[in-house]
XYZ file of C-alpha atoms in Angstrom:
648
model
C 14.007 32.761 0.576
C 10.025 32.891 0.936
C 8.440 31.939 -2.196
C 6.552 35.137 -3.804
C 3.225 34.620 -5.678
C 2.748 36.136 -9.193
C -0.550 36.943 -9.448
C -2.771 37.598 -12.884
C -6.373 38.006 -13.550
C -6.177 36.168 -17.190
C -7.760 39.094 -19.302
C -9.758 40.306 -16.448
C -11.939 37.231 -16.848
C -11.588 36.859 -12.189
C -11.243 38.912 -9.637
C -8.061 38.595 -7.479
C -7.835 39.862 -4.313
C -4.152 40.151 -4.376
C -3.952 41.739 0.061
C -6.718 38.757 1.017
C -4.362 36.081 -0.715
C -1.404 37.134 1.087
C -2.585 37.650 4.728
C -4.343 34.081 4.448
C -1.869 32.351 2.608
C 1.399 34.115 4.553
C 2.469 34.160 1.343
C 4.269 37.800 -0.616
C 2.282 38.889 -3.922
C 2.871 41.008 -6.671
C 0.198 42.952 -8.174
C -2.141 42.025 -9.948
C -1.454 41.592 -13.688
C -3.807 41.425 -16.602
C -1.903 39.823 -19.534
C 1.583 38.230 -18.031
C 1.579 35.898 -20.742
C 1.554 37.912 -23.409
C 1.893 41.919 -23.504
C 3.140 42.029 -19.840
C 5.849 39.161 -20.873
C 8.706 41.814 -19.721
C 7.356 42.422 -16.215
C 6.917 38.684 -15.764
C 10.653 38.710 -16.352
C 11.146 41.413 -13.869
C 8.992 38.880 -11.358
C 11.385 36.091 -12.200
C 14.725 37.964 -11.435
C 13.428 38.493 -7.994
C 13.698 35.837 -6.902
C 12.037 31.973 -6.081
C 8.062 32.818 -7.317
C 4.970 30.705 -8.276
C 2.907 31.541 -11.053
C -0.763 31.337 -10.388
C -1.297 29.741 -13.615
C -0.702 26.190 -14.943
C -2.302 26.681 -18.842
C 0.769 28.811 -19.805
C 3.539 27.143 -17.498
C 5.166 26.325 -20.665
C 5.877 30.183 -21.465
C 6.792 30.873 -17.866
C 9.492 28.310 -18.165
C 10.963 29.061 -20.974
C 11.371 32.398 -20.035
C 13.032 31.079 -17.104
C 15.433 29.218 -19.126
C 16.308 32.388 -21.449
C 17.220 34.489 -18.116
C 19.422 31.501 -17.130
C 17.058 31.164 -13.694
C 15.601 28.407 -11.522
C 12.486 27.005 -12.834
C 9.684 29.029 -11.196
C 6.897 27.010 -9.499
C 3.260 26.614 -10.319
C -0.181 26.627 -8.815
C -3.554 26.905 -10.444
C -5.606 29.745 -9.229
C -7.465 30.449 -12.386
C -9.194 27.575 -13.301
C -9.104 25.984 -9.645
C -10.643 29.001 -8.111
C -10.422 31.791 -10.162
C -13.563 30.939 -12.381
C -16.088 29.439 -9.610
C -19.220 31.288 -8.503
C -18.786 32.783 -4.813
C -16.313 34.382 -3.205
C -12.839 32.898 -4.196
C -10.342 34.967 -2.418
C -10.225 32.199 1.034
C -10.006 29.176 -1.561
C -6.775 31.038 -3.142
C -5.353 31.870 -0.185
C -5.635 28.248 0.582
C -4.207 26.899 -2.513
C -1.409 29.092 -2.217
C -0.098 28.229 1.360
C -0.558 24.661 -0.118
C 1.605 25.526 -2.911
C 4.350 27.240 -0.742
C 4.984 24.123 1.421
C 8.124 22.564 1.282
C 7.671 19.047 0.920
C 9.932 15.928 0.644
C 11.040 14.629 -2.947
C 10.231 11.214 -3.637
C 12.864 8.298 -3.950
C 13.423 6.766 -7.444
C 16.006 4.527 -9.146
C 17.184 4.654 -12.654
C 15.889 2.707 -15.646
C 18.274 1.697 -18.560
C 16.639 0.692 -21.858
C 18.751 -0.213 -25.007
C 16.258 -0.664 -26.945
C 15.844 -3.883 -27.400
C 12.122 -4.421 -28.454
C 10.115 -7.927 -29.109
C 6.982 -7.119 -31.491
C 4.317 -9.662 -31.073
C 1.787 -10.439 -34.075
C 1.445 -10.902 -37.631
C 1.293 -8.586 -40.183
C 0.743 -5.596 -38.394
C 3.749 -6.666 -36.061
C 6.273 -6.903 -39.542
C 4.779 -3.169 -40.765
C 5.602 -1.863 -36.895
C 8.966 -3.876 -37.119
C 10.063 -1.947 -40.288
C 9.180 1.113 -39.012
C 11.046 0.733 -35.616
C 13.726 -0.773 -36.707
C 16.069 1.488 -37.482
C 15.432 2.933 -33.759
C 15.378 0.038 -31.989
C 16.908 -3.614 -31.643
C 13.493 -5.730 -33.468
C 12.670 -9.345 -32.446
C 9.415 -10.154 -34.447
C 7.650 -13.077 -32.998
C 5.282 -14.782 -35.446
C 2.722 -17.485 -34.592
C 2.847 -18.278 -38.575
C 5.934 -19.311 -40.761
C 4.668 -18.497 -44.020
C 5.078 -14.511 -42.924
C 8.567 -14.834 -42.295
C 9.771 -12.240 -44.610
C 13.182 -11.954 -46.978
C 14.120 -8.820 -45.120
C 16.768 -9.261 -42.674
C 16.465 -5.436 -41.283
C 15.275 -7.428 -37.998
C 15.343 -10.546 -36.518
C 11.793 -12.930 -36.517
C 11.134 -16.407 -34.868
C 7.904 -18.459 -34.739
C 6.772 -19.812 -31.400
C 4.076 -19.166 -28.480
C 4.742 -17.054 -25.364
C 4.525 -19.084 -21.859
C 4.993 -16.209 -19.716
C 6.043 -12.733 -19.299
C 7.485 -11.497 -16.081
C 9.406 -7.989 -15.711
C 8.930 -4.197 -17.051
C 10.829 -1.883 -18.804
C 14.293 -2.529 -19.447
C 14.033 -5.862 -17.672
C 11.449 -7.871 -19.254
C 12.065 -12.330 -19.248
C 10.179 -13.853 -22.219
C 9.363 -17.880 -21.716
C 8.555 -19.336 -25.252
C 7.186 -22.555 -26.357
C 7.602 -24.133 -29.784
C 10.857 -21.836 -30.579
C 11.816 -21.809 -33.169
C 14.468 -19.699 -35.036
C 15.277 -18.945 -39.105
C 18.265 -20.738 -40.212
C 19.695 -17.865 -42.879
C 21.989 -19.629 -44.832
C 20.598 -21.170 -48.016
C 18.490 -20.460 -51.190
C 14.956 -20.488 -51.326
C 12.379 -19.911 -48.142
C 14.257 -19.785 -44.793
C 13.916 -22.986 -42.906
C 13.866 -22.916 -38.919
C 15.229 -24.609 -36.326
C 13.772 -27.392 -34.460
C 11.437 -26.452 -31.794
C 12.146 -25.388 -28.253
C 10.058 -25.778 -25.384
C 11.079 -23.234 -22.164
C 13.712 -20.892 -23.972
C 14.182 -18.233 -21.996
C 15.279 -14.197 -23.210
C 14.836 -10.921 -22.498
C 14.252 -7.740 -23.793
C 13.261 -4.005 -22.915
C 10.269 -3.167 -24.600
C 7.488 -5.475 -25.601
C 5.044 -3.931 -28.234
C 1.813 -6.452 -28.466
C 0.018 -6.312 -31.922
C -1.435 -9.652 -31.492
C -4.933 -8.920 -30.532
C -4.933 -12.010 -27.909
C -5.640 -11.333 -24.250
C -2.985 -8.669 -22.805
C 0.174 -11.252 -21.164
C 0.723 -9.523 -17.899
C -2.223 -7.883 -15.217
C -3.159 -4.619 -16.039
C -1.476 -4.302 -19.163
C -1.826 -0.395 -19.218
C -0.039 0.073 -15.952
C 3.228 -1.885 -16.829
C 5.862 0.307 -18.268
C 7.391 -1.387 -21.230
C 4.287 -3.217 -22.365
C 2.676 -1.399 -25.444
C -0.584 -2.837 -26.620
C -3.016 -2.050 -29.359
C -5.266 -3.571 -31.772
C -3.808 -4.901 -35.172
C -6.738 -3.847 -36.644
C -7.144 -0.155 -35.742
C -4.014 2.015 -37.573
C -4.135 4.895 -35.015
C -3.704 2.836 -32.021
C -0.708 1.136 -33.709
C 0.701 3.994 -34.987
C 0.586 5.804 -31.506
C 1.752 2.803 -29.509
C 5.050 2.677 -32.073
C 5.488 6.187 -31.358
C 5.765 5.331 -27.561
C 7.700 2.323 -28.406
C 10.464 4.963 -30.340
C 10.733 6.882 -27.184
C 11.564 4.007 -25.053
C 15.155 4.032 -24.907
C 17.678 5.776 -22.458
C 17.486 5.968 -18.977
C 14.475 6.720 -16.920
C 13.457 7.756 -13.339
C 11.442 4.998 -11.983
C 9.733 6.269 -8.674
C 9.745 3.989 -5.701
C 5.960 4.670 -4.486
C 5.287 2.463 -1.686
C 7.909 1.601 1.231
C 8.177 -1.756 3.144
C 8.627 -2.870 6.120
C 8.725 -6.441 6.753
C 9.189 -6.635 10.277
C 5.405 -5.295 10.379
C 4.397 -7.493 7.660
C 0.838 -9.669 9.229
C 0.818 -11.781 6.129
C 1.865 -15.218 8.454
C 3.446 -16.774 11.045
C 5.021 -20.367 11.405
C 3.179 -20.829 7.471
C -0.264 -20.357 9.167
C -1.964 -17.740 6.894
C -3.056 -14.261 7.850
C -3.394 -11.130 6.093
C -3.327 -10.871 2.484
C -4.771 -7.695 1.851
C -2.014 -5.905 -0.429
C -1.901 -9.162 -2.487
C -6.491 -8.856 -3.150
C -6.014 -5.297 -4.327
C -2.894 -5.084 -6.225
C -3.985 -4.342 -9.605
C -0.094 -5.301 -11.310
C 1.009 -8.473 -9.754
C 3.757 -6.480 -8.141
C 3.217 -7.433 -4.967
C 4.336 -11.913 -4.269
C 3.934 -14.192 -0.680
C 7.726 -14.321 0.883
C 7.265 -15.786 3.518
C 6.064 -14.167 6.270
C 5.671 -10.914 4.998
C 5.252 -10.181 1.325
C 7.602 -8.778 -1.427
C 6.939 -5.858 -3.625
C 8.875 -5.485 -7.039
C 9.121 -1.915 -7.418
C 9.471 -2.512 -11.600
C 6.308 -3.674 -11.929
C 4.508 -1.225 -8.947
C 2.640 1.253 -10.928
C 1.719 2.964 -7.823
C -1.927 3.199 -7.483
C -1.500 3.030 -4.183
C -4.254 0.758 -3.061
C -2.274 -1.837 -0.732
C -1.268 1.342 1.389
C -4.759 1.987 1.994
C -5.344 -1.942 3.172
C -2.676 -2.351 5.027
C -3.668 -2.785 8.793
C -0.057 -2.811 10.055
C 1.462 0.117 8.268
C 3.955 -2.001 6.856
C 3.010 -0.761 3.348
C 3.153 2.509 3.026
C 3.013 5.142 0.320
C 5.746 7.511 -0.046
C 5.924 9.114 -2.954
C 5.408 11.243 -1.136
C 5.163 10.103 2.601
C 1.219 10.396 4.202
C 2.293 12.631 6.484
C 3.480 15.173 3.296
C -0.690 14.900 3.055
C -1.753 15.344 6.339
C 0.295 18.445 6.362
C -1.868 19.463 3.135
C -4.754 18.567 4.235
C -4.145 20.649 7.222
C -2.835 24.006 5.751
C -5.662 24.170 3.333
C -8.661 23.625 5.672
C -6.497 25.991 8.491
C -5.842 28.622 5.814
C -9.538 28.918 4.398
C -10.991 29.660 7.528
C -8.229 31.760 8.725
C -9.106 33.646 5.389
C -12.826 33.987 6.124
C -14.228 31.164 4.264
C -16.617 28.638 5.857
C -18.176 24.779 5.410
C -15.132 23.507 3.514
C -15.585 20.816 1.190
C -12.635 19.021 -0.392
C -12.690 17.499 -3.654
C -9.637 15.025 -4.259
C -8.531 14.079 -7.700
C -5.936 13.152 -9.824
C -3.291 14.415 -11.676
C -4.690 13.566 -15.189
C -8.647 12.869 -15.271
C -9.114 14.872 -12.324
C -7.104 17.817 -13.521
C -8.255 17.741 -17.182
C -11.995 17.830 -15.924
C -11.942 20.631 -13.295
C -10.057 22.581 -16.156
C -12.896 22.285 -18.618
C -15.304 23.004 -15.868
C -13.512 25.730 -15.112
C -13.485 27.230 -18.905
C -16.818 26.272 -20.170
C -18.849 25.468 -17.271
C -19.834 26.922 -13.854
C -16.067 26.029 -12.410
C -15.637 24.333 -8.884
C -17.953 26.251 -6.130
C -15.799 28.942 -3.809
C -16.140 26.213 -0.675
C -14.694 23.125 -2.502
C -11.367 23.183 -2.516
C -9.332 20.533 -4.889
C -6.379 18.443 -3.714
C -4.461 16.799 -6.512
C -3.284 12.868 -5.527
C -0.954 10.719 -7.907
C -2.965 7.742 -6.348
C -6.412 8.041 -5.775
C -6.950 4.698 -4.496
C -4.444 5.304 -1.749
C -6.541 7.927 -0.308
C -8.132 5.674 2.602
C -9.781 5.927 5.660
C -7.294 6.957 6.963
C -7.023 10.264 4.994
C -10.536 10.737 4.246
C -10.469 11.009 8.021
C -7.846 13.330 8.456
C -9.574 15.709 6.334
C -12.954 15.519 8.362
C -10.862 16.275 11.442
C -8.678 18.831 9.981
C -11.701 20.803 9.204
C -13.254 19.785 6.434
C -16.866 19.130 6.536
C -16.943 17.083 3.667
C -15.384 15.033 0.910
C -15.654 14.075 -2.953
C -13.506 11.824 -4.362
C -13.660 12.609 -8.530
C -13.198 9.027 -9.712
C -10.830 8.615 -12.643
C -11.753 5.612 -15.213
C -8.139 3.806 -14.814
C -8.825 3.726 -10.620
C -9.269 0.962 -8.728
C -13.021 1.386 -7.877
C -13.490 -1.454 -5.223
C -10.729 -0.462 -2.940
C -12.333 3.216 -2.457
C -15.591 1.700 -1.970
C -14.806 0.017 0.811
C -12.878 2.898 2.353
C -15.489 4.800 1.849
C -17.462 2.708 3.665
C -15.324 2.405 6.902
C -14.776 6.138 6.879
C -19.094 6.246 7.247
C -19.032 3.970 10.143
C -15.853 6.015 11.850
C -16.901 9.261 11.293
C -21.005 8.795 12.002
C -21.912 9.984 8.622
C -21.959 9.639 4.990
C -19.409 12.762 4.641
C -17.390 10.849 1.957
C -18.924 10.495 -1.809
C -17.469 9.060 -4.977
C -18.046 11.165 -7.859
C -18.313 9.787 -11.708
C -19.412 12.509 -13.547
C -20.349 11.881 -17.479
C -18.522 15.540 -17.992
C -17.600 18.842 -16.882
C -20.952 19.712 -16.572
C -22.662 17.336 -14.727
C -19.412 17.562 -12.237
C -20.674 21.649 -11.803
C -24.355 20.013 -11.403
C -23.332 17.459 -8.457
C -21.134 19.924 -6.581
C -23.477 23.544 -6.905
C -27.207 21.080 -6.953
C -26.974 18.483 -4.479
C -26.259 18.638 -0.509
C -24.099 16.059 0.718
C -23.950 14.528 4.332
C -21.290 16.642 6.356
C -19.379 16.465 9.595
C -18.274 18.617 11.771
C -15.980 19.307 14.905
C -12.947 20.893 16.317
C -10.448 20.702 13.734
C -7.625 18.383 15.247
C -3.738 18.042 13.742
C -3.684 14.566 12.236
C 0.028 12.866 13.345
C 1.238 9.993 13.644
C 0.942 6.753 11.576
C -2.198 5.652 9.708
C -3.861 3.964 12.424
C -3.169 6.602 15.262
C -4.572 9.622 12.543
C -7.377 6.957 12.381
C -8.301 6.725 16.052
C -7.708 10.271 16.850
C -10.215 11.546 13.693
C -13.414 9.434 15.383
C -12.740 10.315 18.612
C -12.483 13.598 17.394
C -15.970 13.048 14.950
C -17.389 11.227 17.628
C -16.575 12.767 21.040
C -19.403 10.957 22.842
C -19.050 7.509 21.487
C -17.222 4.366 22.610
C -17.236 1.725 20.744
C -18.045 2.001 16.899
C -19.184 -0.753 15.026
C -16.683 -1.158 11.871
C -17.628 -3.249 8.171
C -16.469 -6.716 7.659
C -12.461 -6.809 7.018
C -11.838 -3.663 8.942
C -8.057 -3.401 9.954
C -9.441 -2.463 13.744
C -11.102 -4.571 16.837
C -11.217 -7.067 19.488
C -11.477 -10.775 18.999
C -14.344 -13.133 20.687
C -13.126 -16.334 23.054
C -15.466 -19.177 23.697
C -14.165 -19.935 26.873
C -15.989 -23.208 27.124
C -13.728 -24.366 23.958
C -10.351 -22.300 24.869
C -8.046 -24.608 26.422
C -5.453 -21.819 27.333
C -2.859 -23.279 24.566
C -1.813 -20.098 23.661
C -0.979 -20.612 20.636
C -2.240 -17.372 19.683
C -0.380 -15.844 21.637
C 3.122 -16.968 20.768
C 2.213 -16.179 16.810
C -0.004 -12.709 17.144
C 2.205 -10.851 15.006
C 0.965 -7.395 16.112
C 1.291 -8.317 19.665
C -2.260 -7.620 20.714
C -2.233 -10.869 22.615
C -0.191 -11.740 25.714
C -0.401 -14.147 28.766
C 0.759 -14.000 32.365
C 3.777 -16.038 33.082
C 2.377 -16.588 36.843
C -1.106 -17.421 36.225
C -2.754 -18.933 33.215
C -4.598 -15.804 31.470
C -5.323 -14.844 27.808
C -4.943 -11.030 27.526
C -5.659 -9.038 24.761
C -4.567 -5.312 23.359
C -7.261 -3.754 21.306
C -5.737 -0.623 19.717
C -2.811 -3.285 18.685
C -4.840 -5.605 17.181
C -4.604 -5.887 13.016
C -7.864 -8.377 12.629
C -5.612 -10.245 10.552
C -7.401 -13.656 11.279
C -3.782 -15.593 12.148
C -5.157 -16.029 15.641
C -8.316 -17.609 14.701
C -6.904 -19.576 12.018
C -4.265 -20.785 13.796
C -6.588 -21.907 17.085
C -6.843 -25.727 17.401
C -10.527 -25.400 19.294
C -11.636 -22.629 16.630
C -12.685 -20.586 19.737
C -11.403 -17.201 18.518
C -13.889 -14.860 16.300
C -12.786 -11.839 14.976
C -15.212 -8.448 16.033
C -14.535 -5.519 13.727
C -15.172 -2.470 15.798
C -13.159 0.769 16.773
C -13.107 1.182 21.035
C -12.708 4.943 21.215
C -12.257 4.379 25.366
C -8.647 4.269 26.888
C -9.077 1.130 27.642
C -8.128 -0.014 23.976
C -4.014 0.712 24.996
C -4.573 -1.664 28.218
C -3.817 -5.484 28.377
C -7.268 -6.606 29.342
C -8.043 -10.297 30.655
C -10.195 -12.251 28.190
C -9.811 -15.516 29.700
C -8.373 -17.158 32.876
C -8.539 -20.204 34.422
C -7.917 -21.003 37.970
C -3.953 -22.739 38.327
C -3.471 -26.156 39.644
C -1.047 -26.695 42.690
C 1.143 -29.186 42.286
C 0.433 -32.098 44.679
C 4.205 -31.892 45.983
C 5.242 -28.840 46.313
C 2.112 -26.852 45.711
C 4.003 -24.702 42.978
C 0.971 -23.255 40.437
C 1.321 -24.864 37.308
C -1.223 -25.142 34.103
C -4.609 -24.837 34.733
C -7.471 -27.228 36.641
C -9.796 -27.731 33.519
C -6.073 -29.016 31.703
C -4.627 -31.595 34.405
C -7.999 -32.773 34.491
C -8.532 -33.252 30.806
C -5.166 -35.160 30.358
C -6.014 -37.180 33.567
C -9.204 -38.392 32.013
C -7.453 -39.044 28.770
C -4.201 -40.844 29.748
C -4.918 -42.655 33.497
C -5.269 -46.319 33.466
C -5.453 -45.693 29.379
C -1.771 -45.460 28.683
C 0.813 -47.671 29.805
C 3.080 -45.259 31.323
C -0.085 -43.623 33.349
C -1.269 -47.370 34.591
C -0.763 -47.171 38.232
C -2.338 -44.746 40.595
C 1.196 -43.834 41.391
C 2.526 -42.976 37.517
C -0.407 -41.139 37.161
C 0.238 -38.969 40.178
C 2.993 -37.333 38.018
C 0.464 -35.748 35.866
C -0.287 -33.532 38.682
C 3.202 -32.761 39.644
C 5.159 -29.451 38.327
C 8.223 -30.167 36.292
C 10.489 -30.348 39.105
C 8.701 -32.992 41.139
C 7.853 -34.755 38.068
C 11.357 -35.315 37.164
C 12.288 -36.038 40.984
C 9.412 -39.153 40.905
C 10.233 -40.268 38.107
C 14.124 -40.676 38.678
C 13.316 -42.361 41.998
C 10.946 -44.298 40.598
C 11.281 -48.631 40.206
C 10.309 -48.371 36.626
C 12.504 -45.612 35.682
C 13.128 -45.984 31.664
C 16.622 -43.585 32.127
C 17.877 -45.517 34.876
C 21.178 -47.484 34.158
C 22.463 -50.374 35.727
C 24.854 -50.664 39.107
C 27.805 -48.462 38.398
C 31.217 -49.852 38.199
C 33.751 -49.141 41.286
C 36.157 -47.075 40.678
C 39.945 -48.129 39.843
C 42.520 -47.129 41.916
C 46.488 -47.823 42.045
C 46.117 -50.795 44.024
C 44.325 -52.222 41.264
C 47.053 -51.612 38.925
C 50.156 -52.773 41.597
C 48.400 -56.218 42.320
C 48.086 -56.879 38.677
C 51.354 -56.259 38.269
C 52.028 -58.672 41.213
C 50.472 -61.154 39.846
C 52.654 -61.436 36.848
């Protein structure tokens, strides 16, 4: 059943135009109501029994569901016109049509596992630890670890040890504690406890670690790792709210997987020669480990910013909670619908689903609200919106786009997308906002002009890189090769033919497959559209003749093997058979004749310039032949055996 959209005009405080929304959107309305919140409760149940709806309101989704719950019906769904579009100057009726054939897609669920906690919590600190510890303890399972004896109180309502932390490894429900200097209290007794003696490298684990210690946080980004509460001992709200967390911290949980792997894909190395390590520079959490040849990603610890899916030249990291293509298809209905809907010079603004969300909402209430041409797009990971999707959007038909930056994202990733989306697209069409407040968001987006692009929208498909490729040649119809930024995930590589020696080393480790040789002639070839710029080639070159050229070739000849070195072959002096190349059998001529003892005489050394065959042939006919046995014994036959037995 088509979803149907429940329209209101909160108070009368927007105008809706219910007919515009659905003939852009291709969506059903209702009418328009004034108060379905409140005094129009009853018809919003009426809207509800009809069938699978979306509320154009978020503010009061709480109502809305309820009500759902008390007619014993599905959940309805949610999109926010009001403060989204419903409060901007201009005309908003194209923008809502937008947001609303956004909101009707049906689009894939992402994959998660389940989390167990028990409830078994190590408090880290002193005195502020013990006051958290009786609190909690009750609720959870308390380990108090204490850097000073002389706290150690009488209580036995949870457990306490003195010692250090090593290391911390894990996240919720599976953390693995290393301690130093363990030691534990010895109950039995009168007087003061005494402890144990003191261990070095115990090893436990628990699910929740609460950290009142007010030392350096004991794990990367200490406020994306579930299970790892943190707060000053010194400041009673922060303590008090991360104990409240801590209570809540038992059960079992839906961890989402966010990013995918594939290994096979993986350019991290080849034969232990390094390569790319992109994922492993960005990733914020420590989730991501070398394994080899490709990397590992511990989906505990992912928080799922998202930023090694934007870095990733292969595609072997990928985000998918939900999959990219989920937001190409977004990007794509919105900018399609607004213009089919009248509207004109599309902006996007991308945000969050926190920061972003919170700040358009008070813009929207007690500012100017978000202009009628900029149209939001909410992200759960900003910094996985790369090139490649800032791209999409350009080509999809958006002219430009504003990132709204949220304090907790990873700033440097972004900026260097930014950057390569410039250079693809021919223009500064991509900005990072970090407005002070509502206000000065409404400032920046009605005030300034920003660079834009513009072209014949084109339907992003296809991986990453092929969405990529297809944007600027969509962007930049005339161009053919496009200078890229340092580190860019696209290009061809430079040979010094003068130092190449035709190893092809390269070749037989390119894990992309962007280089290739002739098995009949000696040639180099390269594939530019395959290549990664992952550096294993030049690192792995024993002449250092490879350099790597960031660029984008926009021609067709990018999906051709092309030739970028070749030698003329050498004829063996036998059989005339091409083998190697001339500048090679001369090299090892002039470094082995009359310099090695197996390459002393003029004849030896001929074999240099033989093919395998013939050099095998000469060298078993040869007088000096090294596997040549001695005179083979004759055969025994009967006779043998009846004169021997004649002679006795």
């Amino acid at each position: 059943m088509a979803k149907r959209l429940i329209l209101c005009d909160c108070a009368g405080s927007q105008s809706v135009n219910a007919e515009g929304i659905a003939e852009g959107a291709g969506v059903a309305c209702s009418r328009v109501y004034t108060a379905l919140c409140t005094t129009q409760i009853e018809q919003a149940a009426k809207e509800l029994g009809q069938g699978e709806a979306l509320i154009a309101c978020q503010q009061e989704r709480q109502t809305f569901e309820d009500l759902a719950a008390e007619l014993d019906i599905d959940t309805p769904g949610f999109v926010d016109l009001r403060d989204r579009a419903g409060w901007g100057e201009g005309n908003a009726a194209p923008k809502m049509a937008a947001l609303a054939a956004e909101a009707a897609l049906a689009l894939p669920i992402g994959k998660s596992v389940d989390v167990v906690s028990d409830g078994t919590c190590l408090i880290i600190g002193g005195e502020a630890a013990l006051a958290a510890a009786a609190d909690l303890s009750e609720t959870l399972a308390i380990t108090v670890l204490l850097s000073d004896p002389d706290l150690i109180p009488t209580n036995r309502a949870f457990d306490c040890v003195v010692g250090t932390i090593r290391s911390v490894a894990g996240a919720l429900g599976d953390f693995t504690v290393k301690f130093d200097a363990l030691q534990q209290i010895q109950p039995g007794g009168r007087g003061a406890f005494t402890l144990s003696d003191p261990q070095n490298g115990a090893v436990s684990g628990c699910d929740i670690i609460l950290d009142l210690s007010g030392a350096s946080a004991l794990v990367p980004a200490p406020d994306k790792r579930e299970g790892y509460l943190r707060a000053d001992p010194s400041h009673a709200p922060s303590i008090a709210k991360a104990v409240l967390e801590a209570s809540q911290l038992v059960g079992t949980f839906e961890k989402p997987l966010y990013v995918r792997l594939e290994p096979s894909l993986c350019a991290h190395s080849r034969a232990e020669q390094p390569a790319c390590s992109n994922c492993l520079n960005v990733c914020p959490t420590g989730a991501i480990t070398s394994a080899g040849e490709h990397v590992a990603i511990d989906p505990m610890i992912c928080a799922g910013c998202g930023s090694c899916s934007a870095v990733c030249p292969s595609g072997a990291i990928s985000y998918d909670a939900p999959p990219v293509d989920a937001i190409f298809r977004r990007l794509t209905t919105l900018a399609s619908t607004y213009r089919k809907a009248g509207g004109t010079a599309p902006h996007l603004l991308v945000h969050d689903a926190t920061h972003g969300v919170e700040m358009i909402s008070l813009a929207a209430r007690f500012s100017r609200g978000l202009p009628a041409h900029v149209i939001p797009l909410e992200v759960d990971a900003l910094s996985g919106f790369g090139h490649a999707e800032m791209l999409a959007a350009l080509s999809a038909g958006f002219e430009h786009v504003d990132i709204l930056m949220s304090p907790k994202t990873e700033r440097e990733v972004l900026d260097i997308q930014a950057a390569l989306t410039t250079a693809m697209a021919g223009a500064e069409a991509v900005r990072l906002l970090y407005p002070a407040d509502p206000d000065a968001l409404c400032d920046t987006l009605y005030d300034t002009t920003p660079e834009t692009r513009t072209c014949a929208p084109v339907l992003p498909m296809g991986t990453r890189r092929q969405v990529a490729r297809l944007a600027a040649k969509a962007l930049q119809p005339e161009a053919e090769i496009l200078d890229l930024p340092e580190n860019a995930p696209y290009g061809a590589i430079l040979v010094d033919k003068d130092a190449c020696t035709l190893c092809l080393s390269c070749v037989s480790l390119c894990p992309s497959g962007a280089l290739g040789d002739n098995p009949d002639l000696p040639q180099l070839r390269f594939q530019e559209d395959a290549c990664l710029q992952c550096g294993l080639c030049s690192n792995i070159c024993p002449e250092d003749a490879i350099t790597l050229k960031p660029q984008m070739n926009l021609t067709d000849a990018a999906f051709t093997q092309q030739v970028i070195n070749e030698e003329e072959p050498f004829a063996c002096i036998e059989c005339g058979s091409l083998f190697g190349s001339k500048s090679t059998i001369a090299k090892i001529t002039e470094k082995l004749v009359g310099k090695h003892a197996m390459f002393a005489t003029s004849d030896a050394a001929k074999m240099i310039q033989m093919c395998e065959n013939c050099r095998i042939q000469a060298q078993y006919h040869s007088d000096n032949n090294p596997f040549q046995g001695g005179e083979r014994p004759r055969v025994r036959t009967s006779e043998d055996y009846f004169s021997k037995r004649k002679d006795h």
